[in-house]
PDB file of C-alpha atoms in Angstrom:
ATOM      1  CA  UNK A   1     104.327 107.203 109.658  1.00  0.00           C
ATOM      2  CA  UNK A   2     100.918 108.699 110.481  1.00  0.00           C
ATOM      3  CA  UNK A   3      98.532 110.476 108.122  1.00  0.00           C
ATOM      4  CA  UNK A   4      98.684 114.282 108.345  1.00  0.00           C
ATOM      5  CA  UNK A   5      95.800 115.380 110.570  1.00  0.00           C
ATOM      6  CA  UNK A   6      94.339 117.732 107.923  1.00  0.00           C
ATOM      7  CA  UNK A   7      94.276 115.146 105.150  1.00  0.00           C
ATOM      8  CA  UNK A   8      90.897 113.491 104.657  1.00  0.00           C
ATOM      9  CA  UNK A   9      90.250 110.002 103.298  1.00  0.00           C
ATOM     10  CA  UNK A  10      86.536 109.368 102.930  1.00  0.00           C
ATOM     11  CA  UNK A  11      83.922 107.813 100.662  1.00  0.00           C
ATOM     12  CA  UNK A  12      80.239 108.699 100.323  1.00  0.00           C
ATOM     13  CA  UNK A  13      77.354 108.749  97.814  1.00  0.00           C
ATOM     14  CA  UNK A  14      77.671 111.596  95.297  1.00  0.00           C
ATOM     15  CA  UNK A  15      76.767 114.830  97.161  1.00  0.00           C
ATOM     16  CA  UNK A  16      74.294 117.174  95.465  1.00  0.00           C
ATOM     17  CA  UNK A  17      76.859 119.924  94.903  1.00  0.00           C
ATOM     18  CA  UNK A  18      79.301 117.465  93.316  1.00  0.00           C
ATOM     19  CA  UNK A  19      76.587 115.965  91.110  1.00  0.00           C
ATOM     20  CA  UNK A  20      75.659 119.429  89.858  1.00  0.00           C
ATOM     21  CA  UNK A  21      79.278 119.817  88.716  1.00  0.00           C
ATOM     22  CA  UNK A  22      79.130 116.440  86.950  1.00  0.00           C
ATOM     23  CA  UNK A  23      75.759 116.637  85.185  1.00  0.00           C
ATOM     24  CA  UNK A  24      76.056 116.966  81.431  1.00  0.00           C
ATOM     25  CA  UNK A  25      79.856 116.709  81.664  1.00  0.00           C
ATOM     26  CA  UNK A  26      81.350 113.565  83.198  1.00  0.00           C
ATOM     27  CA  UNK A  27      77.877 112.210  83.925  1.00  0.00           C
ATOM     28  CA  UNK A  28      75.473 111.659  81.022  1.00  0.00           C
ATOM     29  CA  UNK A  29      72.064 110.053  81.283  1.00  0.00           C
ATOM     30  CA  UNK A  30      72.543 106.493  80.078  1.00  0.00           C
ATOM     31  CA  UNK A  31      71.271 102.910  80.548  1.00  0.00           C
ATOM     32  CA  UNK A  32      74.464 101.565  82.115  1.00  0.00           C
ATOM     33  CA  UNK A  33      75.443 103.642  85.104  1.00  0.00           C
ATOM     34  CA  UNK A  34      73.349 105.701  87.542  1.00  0.00           C
ATOM     35  CA  UNK A  35      74.288 108.284  90.135  1.00  0.00           C
ATOM     36  CA  UNK A  36      73.477 105.711  92.827  1.00  0.00           C
ATOM     37  CA  UNK A  37      76.126 103.374  91.392  1.00  0.00           C
ATOM     38  CA  UNK A  38      78.911 105.903  91.984  1.00  0.00           C
ATOM     39  CA  UNK A  39      80.819 107.100  95.013  1.00  0.00           C
ATOM     40  CA  UNK A  40      82.691 110.335  95.763  1.00  0.00           C
ATOM     41  CA  UNK A  41      86.123 110.017  97.398  1.00  0.00           C
ATOM     42  CA  UNK A  42      88.197 112.566  99.253  1.00  0.00           C
ATOM     43  CA  UNK A  43      91.777 111.418  98.812  1.00  0.00           C
ATOM     44  CA  UNK A  44      94.958 113.000 100.127  1.00  0.00           C
ATOM     45  CA  UNK A  45      98.085 112.845  97.997  1.00  0.00           C
ATOM     46  CA  UNK A  46     101.653 114.126  97.855  1.00  0.00           C
ATOM     47  CA  UNK A  47     102.230 116.576  95.016  1.00  0.00           C
ATOM     48  CA  UNK A  48     105.360 117.020  92.945  1.00  0.00           C
ATOM     49  CA  UNK A  49     106.070 120.039  95.163  1.00  0.00           C
ATOM     50  CA  UNK A  50     106.665 117.723  98.133  1.00  0.00           C
ATOM     51  CA  UNK A  51     103.533 119.003  99.894  1.00  0.00           C
ATOM     52  CA  UNK A  52     100.369 117.095 100.745  1.00  0.00           C
ATOM     53  CA  UNK A  53      97.173 118.094  98.959  1.00  0.00           C
ATOM     54  CA  UNK A  54      93.478 117.198  99.035  1.00  0.00           C
ATOM     55  CA  UNK A  55      92.233 115.271  96.010  1.00  0.00           C
ATOM     56  CA  UNK A  56      88.887 113.988  94.780  1.00  0.00           C
ATOM     57  CA  UNK A  57      87.769 111.023  92.687  1.00  0.00           C
ATOM     58  CA  UNK A  58      84.536 109.449  91.527  1.00  0.00           C
ATOM     59  CA  UNK A  59      84.463 105.664  91.035  1.00  0.00           C
ATOM     60  CA  UNK A  60      81.953 102.820  91.019  1.00  0.00           C
ATOM     61  CA  UNK A  61      80.646 101.838  94.449  1.00  0.00           C
ATOM     62  CA  UNK A  62      81.987  98.294  93.949  1.00  0.00           C
ATOM     63  CA  UNK A  63      85.599  99.506  94.080  1.00  0.00           C
ATOM     64  CA  UNK A  64      85.308 102.649  96.228  1.00  0.00           C
ATOM     65  CA  UNK A  65      86.624 101.209  99.494  1.00  0.00           C
ATOM     66  CA  UNK A  66      89.586  99.436  97.914  1.00  0.00           C
ATOM     67  CA  UNK A  67      90.509 102.528  95.886  1.00  0.00           C
ATOM     68  CA  UNK A  68      90.472 104.495  99.144  1.00  0.00           C
ATOM     69  CA  UNK A  69      92.731 101.848 100.707  1.00  0.00           C
ATOM     70  CA  UNK A  70      95.182 101.991  97.785  1.00  0.00           C
ATOM     71  CA  UNK A  71      95.468 105.771  97.872  1.00  0.00           C
ATOM     72  CA  UNK A  72      95.814 105.825 101.645  1.00  0.00           C
ATOM     73  CA  UNK A  73      98.772 103.461 101.287  1.00  0.00           C
ATOM     74  CA  UNK A  74     100.281 105.605  98.506  1.00  0.00           C
ATOM     75  CA  UNK A  75      99.907 108.642 100.753  1.00  0.00           C
ATOM     76  CA  UNK A  76     101.599 106.921 103.677  1.00  0.00           C
ATOM     77  CA  UNK A  77     104.581 106.188 101.422  1.00  0.00           C
ATOM     78  CA  UNK A  78     104.600 109.735 100.000  1.00  0.00           C
ATOM     79  CA  UNK A  79     104.021 108.445  96.493  1.00  0.00           C
ATOM     80  CA  UNK A  80     103.992 111.512  94.174  1.00  0.00           C
ATOM     81  CA  UNK A  81     100.763 112.338  92.343  1.00  0.00           C
ATOM     82  CA  UNK A  82     100.683 115.827  90.880  1.00  0.00           C
ATOM     83  CA  UNK A  83      96.937 116.510  90.648  1.00  0.00           C
ATOM     84  CA  UNK A  84      93.724 114.679  91.502  1.00  0.00           C
ATOM     85  CA  UNK A  85      90.711 116.668  90.313  1.00  0.00           C
ATOM     86  CA  UNK A  86      87.365 115.600  88.923  1.00  0.00           C
ATOM     87  CA  UNK A  87      87.564 115.604  85.135  1.00  0.00           C
ATOM     88  CA  UNK A  88      84.659 118.062  85.094  1.00  0.00           C
ATOM     89  CA  UNK A  89      87.259 120.762  85.834  1.00  0.00           C
ATOM     90  CA  UNK A  90      88.440 120.085  82.271  1.00  0.00           C
ATOM     91  CA  UNK A  91      84.961 120.031  80.756  1.00  0.00           C
ATOM     92  CA  UNK A  92      85.078 116.235  80.693  1.00  0.00           C
ATOM     93  CA  UNK A  93      87.869 116.445  78.092  1.00  0.00           C
ATOM     94  CA  UNK A  94      90.219 113.521  78.658  1.00  0.00           C
ATOM     95  CA  UNK A  95      93.000 115.065  76.563  1.00  0.00           C
ATOM     96  CA  UNK A  96      92.974 118.313  78.548  1.00  0.00           C
ATOM     97  CA  UNK A  97      93.020 116.358  81.800  1.00  0.00           C
ATOM     98  CA  UNK A  98      95.936 114.189  80.658  1.00  0.00           C
ATOM     99  CA  UNK A  99      97.938 117.156  79.347  1.00  0.00           C
ATOM    100  CA  UNK A 100      97.600 118.757  82.791  1.00  0.00           C
ATOM    101  CA  UNK A 101      98.862 115.493  84.361  1.00  0.00           C
ATOM    102  CA  UNK A 102      95.626 115.055  86.239  1.00  0.00           C
ATOM    103  CA  UNK A 103      94.876 111.669  87.829  1.00  0.00           C
ATOM    104  CA  UNK A 104      91.183 110.796  87.471  1.00  0.00           C
ATOM    105  CA  UNK A 105      88.527 108.100  87.579  1.00  0.00           C
ATOM    106  CA  UNK A 106      84.934 108.213  86.347  1.00  0.00           C
ATOM    107  CA  UNK A 107      84.088 109.883  83.036  1.00  0.00           C
ATOM    108  CA  UNK A 108      81.180 108.648  80.931  1.00  0.00           C
ATOM    109  CA  UNK A 109      82.890 108.246  77.559  1.00  0.00           C
ATOM    110  CA  UNK A 110      83.670 105.762  74.831  1.00  0.00           C
ATOM    111  CA  UNK A 111      87.032 104.101  74.235  1.00  0.00           C
ATOM    112  CA  UNK A 112      88.901 106.380  71.838  1.00  0.00           C
ATOM    113  CA  UNK A 113      88.222 105.409  68.227  1.00  0.00           C
ATOM    114  CA  UNK A 114      85.478 102.889  69.096  1.00  0.00           C
ATOM    115  CA  UNK A 115      81.770 102.709  69.949  1.00  0.00           C
ATOM    116  CA  UNK A 116      82.472 100.769  73.162  1.00  0.00           C
ATOM    117  CA  UNK A 117      82.050 102.235  76.613  1.00  0.00           C
ATOM    118  CA  UNK A 118      85.311 102.878  78.434  1.00  0.00           C
ATOM    119  CA  UNK A 119      85.967 101.360  81.847  1.00  0.00           C
ATOM    120  CA  UNK A 120      86.117 104.990  82.978  1.00  0.00           C
ATOM    121  CA  UNK A 121      82.516 105.293  81.790  1.00  0.00           C
ATOM    122  CA  UNK A 122      81.592 102.633  84.346  1.00  0.00           C
ATOM    123  CA  UNK A 123      83.729 104.094  87.114  1.00  0.00           C
ATOM    124  CA  UNK A 124      85.916 100.983  87.071  1.00  0.00           C
ATOM    125  CA  UNK A 125      89.234 102.567  86.039  1.00  0.00           C
ATOM    126  CA  UNK A 126      91.825 105.040  87.306  1.00  0.00           C
ATOM    127  CA  UNK A 127      94.529 106.961  85.414  1.00  0.00           C
ATOM    128  CA  UNK A 128      97.652 108.004  87.347  1.00  0.00           C
ATOM    129  CA  UNK A 129     100.095 110.795  86.356  1.00  0.00           C
ATOM    130  CA  UNK A 130      99.168 110.468  82.644  1.00  0.00           C
ATOM    131  CA  UNK A 131     101.734 112.923  81.295  1.00  0.00           C
ATOM    132  CA  UNK A 132     104.532 110.665  82.524  1.00  0.00           C
ATOM    133  CA  UNK A 133     102.699 107.422  81.777  1.00  0.00           C
ATOM    134  CA  UNK A 134     101.303 107.893  78.275  1.00  0.00           C
ATOM    135  CA  UNK A 135      98.926 106.011  76.037  1.00  0.00           C
ATOM    136  CA  UNK A 136     100.855 104.624  73.044  1.00  0.00           C
ATOM    137  CA  UNK A 137      99.211 103.157  69.946  1.00  0.00           C
ATOM    138  CA  UNK A 138     100.264 102.252  66.396  1.00  0.00           C
ATOM    139  CA  UNK A 139      99.780 104.985  63.787  1.00  0.00           C
ATOM    140  CA  UNK A 140      99.207 102.508  60.947  1.00  0.00           C
ATOM    141  CA  UNK A 141     102.455 103.370  59.160  1.00  0.00           C
ATOM    142  CA  UNK A 142     104.917 101.559  61.386  1.00  0.00           C
ATOM    143  CA  UNK A 143     105.233 104.363  63.920  1.00  0.00           C
ATOM    144  CA  UNK A 144     103.329 105.185  67.087  1.00  0.00           C
ATOM    145  CA  UNK A 145     101.094 107.926  68.437  1.00  0.00           C
ATOM    146  CA  UNK A 146     101.859 109.017  71.988  1.00  0.00           C
ATOM    147  CA  UNK A 147      99.176 110.740  74.081  1.00  0.00           C
ATOM    148  CA  UNK A 148      98.844 113.162  75.744  1.00  0.00           C
ATOM    149  CA  UNK A 149     100.675 115.799  73.747  1.00  0.00           C
ATOM    150  CA  UNK A 150     104.018 116.550  75.375  1.00  0.00           C
ATOM    151  CA  UNK A 151     104.452 113.075  76.840  1.00  0.00           C
ATOM    152  CA  UNK A 152     106.617 111.776  73.997  1.00  0.00           C
ATOM    153  CA  UNK A 153     109.835 111.751  76.092  1.00  0.00           C
ATOM    154  CA  UNK A 154     108.191 109.309  78.499  1.00  0.00           C
ATOM    155  CA  UNK A 155     107.390 106.707  75.848  1.00  0.00           C
ATOM    156  CA  UNK A 156     110.874 105.403  76.677  1.00  0.00           C
ATOM    157  CA  UNK A 157     110.133 103.385  79.806  1.00  0.00           C
ATOM    158  CA  UNK A 158     113.818 103.017  80.638  1.00  0.00           C
ATOM    159  CA  UNK A 159     113.996 106.708  81.538  1.00  0.00           C
ATOM    160  CA  UNK A 160     114.973 107.937  84.992  1.00  0.00           C
ATOM    161  CA  UNK A 161     111.905 110.031  85.808  1.00  0.00           C
ATOM    162  CA  UNK A 162     110.616 109.209  89.329  1.00  0.00           C
ATOM    163  CA  UNK A 163     107.050 109.379  88.008  1.00  0.00           C
ATOM    164  CA  UNK A 164     107.181 106.407  85.628  1.00  0.00           C
ATOM    165  CA  UNK A 165     104.873 103.505  86.459  1.00  0.00           C
ATOM    166  CA  UNK A 166     106.800 100.326  85.669  1.00  0.00           C
ATOM    167  CA  UNK A 167     107.788  97.027  87.273  1.00  0.00           C
ATOM    168  CA  UNK A 168     108.712  97.513  90.919  1.00  0.00           C
ATOM    169  CA  UNK A 169     106.650 100.696  91.252  1.00  0.00           C
ATOM    170  CA  UNK A 170     104.563 100.858  94.443  1.00  0.00           C
ATOM    171  CA  UNK A 171     101.455 102.081  92.626  1.00  0.00           C
ATOM    172  CA  UNK A 172     101.602  99.150  90.204  1.00  0.00           C
ATOM    173  CA  UNK A 173     102.160  96.658  93.010  1.00  0.00           C
ATOM    174  CA  UNK A 174      99.206  97.927  95.060  1.00  0.00           C
ATOM    175  CA  UNK A 175      96.751  97.877  92.181  1.00  0.00           C
ATOM    176  CA  UNK A 176      97.849  94.379  91.188  1.00  0.00           C
ATOM    177  CA  UNK A 177      97.430  93.177  94.785  1.00  0.00           C
ATOM    178  CA  UNK A 178      93.807  94.362  94.628  1.00  0.00           C
ATOM    179  CA  UNK A 179      93.114  92.518  91.375  1.00  0.00           C
ATOM    180  CA  UNK A 180      93.430  95.348  88.856  1.00  0.00           C
ATOM    181  CA  UNK A 181      94.867  94.967  85.377  1.00  0.00           C
ATOM    182  CA  UNK A 182      97.407  97.481  84.056  1.00  0.00           C
ATOM    183  CA  UNK A 183      97.452  99.037  80.605  1.00  0.00           C
ATOM    184  CA  UNK A 184     101.220  98.647  80.562  1.00  0.00           C
ATOM    185  CA  UNK A 185     100.702  94.892  80.177  1.00  0.00           C
ATOM    186  CA  UNK A 186      98.601  95.254  77.034  1.00  0.00           C
ATOM    187  CA  UNK A 187     100.092  94.154  73.719  1.00  0.00           C
ATOM    188  CA  UNK A 188      98.605  96.065  70.763  1.00  0.00           C
ATOM    189  CA  UNK A 189      98.612  99.353  72.673  1.00  0.00           C
ATOM    190  CA  UNK A 190     100.206 100.474  75.914  1.00  0.00           C
ATOM    191  CA  UNK A 191      98.375 102.598  78.467  1.00  0.00           C
ATOM    192  CA  UNK A 192     100.872 103.074  81.273  1.00  0.00           C
ATOM    193  CA  UNK A 193      98.660 105.405  83.306  1.00  0.00           C
ATOM    194  CA  UNK A 194      95.652 103.061  83.338  1.00  0.00           C
ATOM    195  CA  UNK A 195      94.367 100.576  85.936  1.00  0.00           C
ATOM    196  CA  UNK A 196      91.011  98.835  85.634  1.00  0.00           C
ATOM    197  CA  UNK A 197      88.918  96.302  87.475  1.00  0.00           C
ATOM    198  CA  UNK A 198      87.288  93.604  85.381  1.00  0.00           C
ATOM    199  CA  UNK A 199      84.042  92.123  86.612  1.00  0.00           C
ATOM    200  CA  UNK A 200      82.182  88.890  85.946  1.00  0.00           C
ATOM    201  CA  UNK A 201      79.792  89.297  83.067  1.00  0.00           C
ATOM    202  CA  UNK A 202      82.346  91.069  80.890  1.00  0.00           C
ATOM    203  CA  UNK A 203      82.238  94.555  82.309  1.00  0.00           C
TER     204      UNK A 203
END
């Protein structure tokens, strides 16, 4: 199967017009990550409507080429991803992005409920189809909190939705092959949408 001639897969330093969209939203001045550390990706994907669409991501330069390779392979296999927009479209609000089932990468933010920088804040993580692959954490009373809002039916990972990331899923297999860890393997919480690359030195 060949890539549709109008679909673009490319990686480049952050263009000026893209950086203007990011400033003060997904990108905040900070001591950890600079514009020069990031890359802008054009990524084709197959939507839930069965049509191919252009998408865009920002990730750390260290993983840009392999992320491009993963998404090119997903495209070739017509793996369904509903939306792939920069999180700046949602004002940098992770909840709004997840509720809209948007797949995204870089966003300078802390891990929810902590003072620690998220892997997304370093451009070292990707979330895929988050509405169908929720973040699940204990509520402190023996129950769980499922995020984003509306994703509660998909906390049951034995469901039949074609958009669930679980064992045997192509997306999971590709990220694992490239050395990424999956939030679905975590123990205290589960983050089924989340893939991250861990680097030497702890970040």
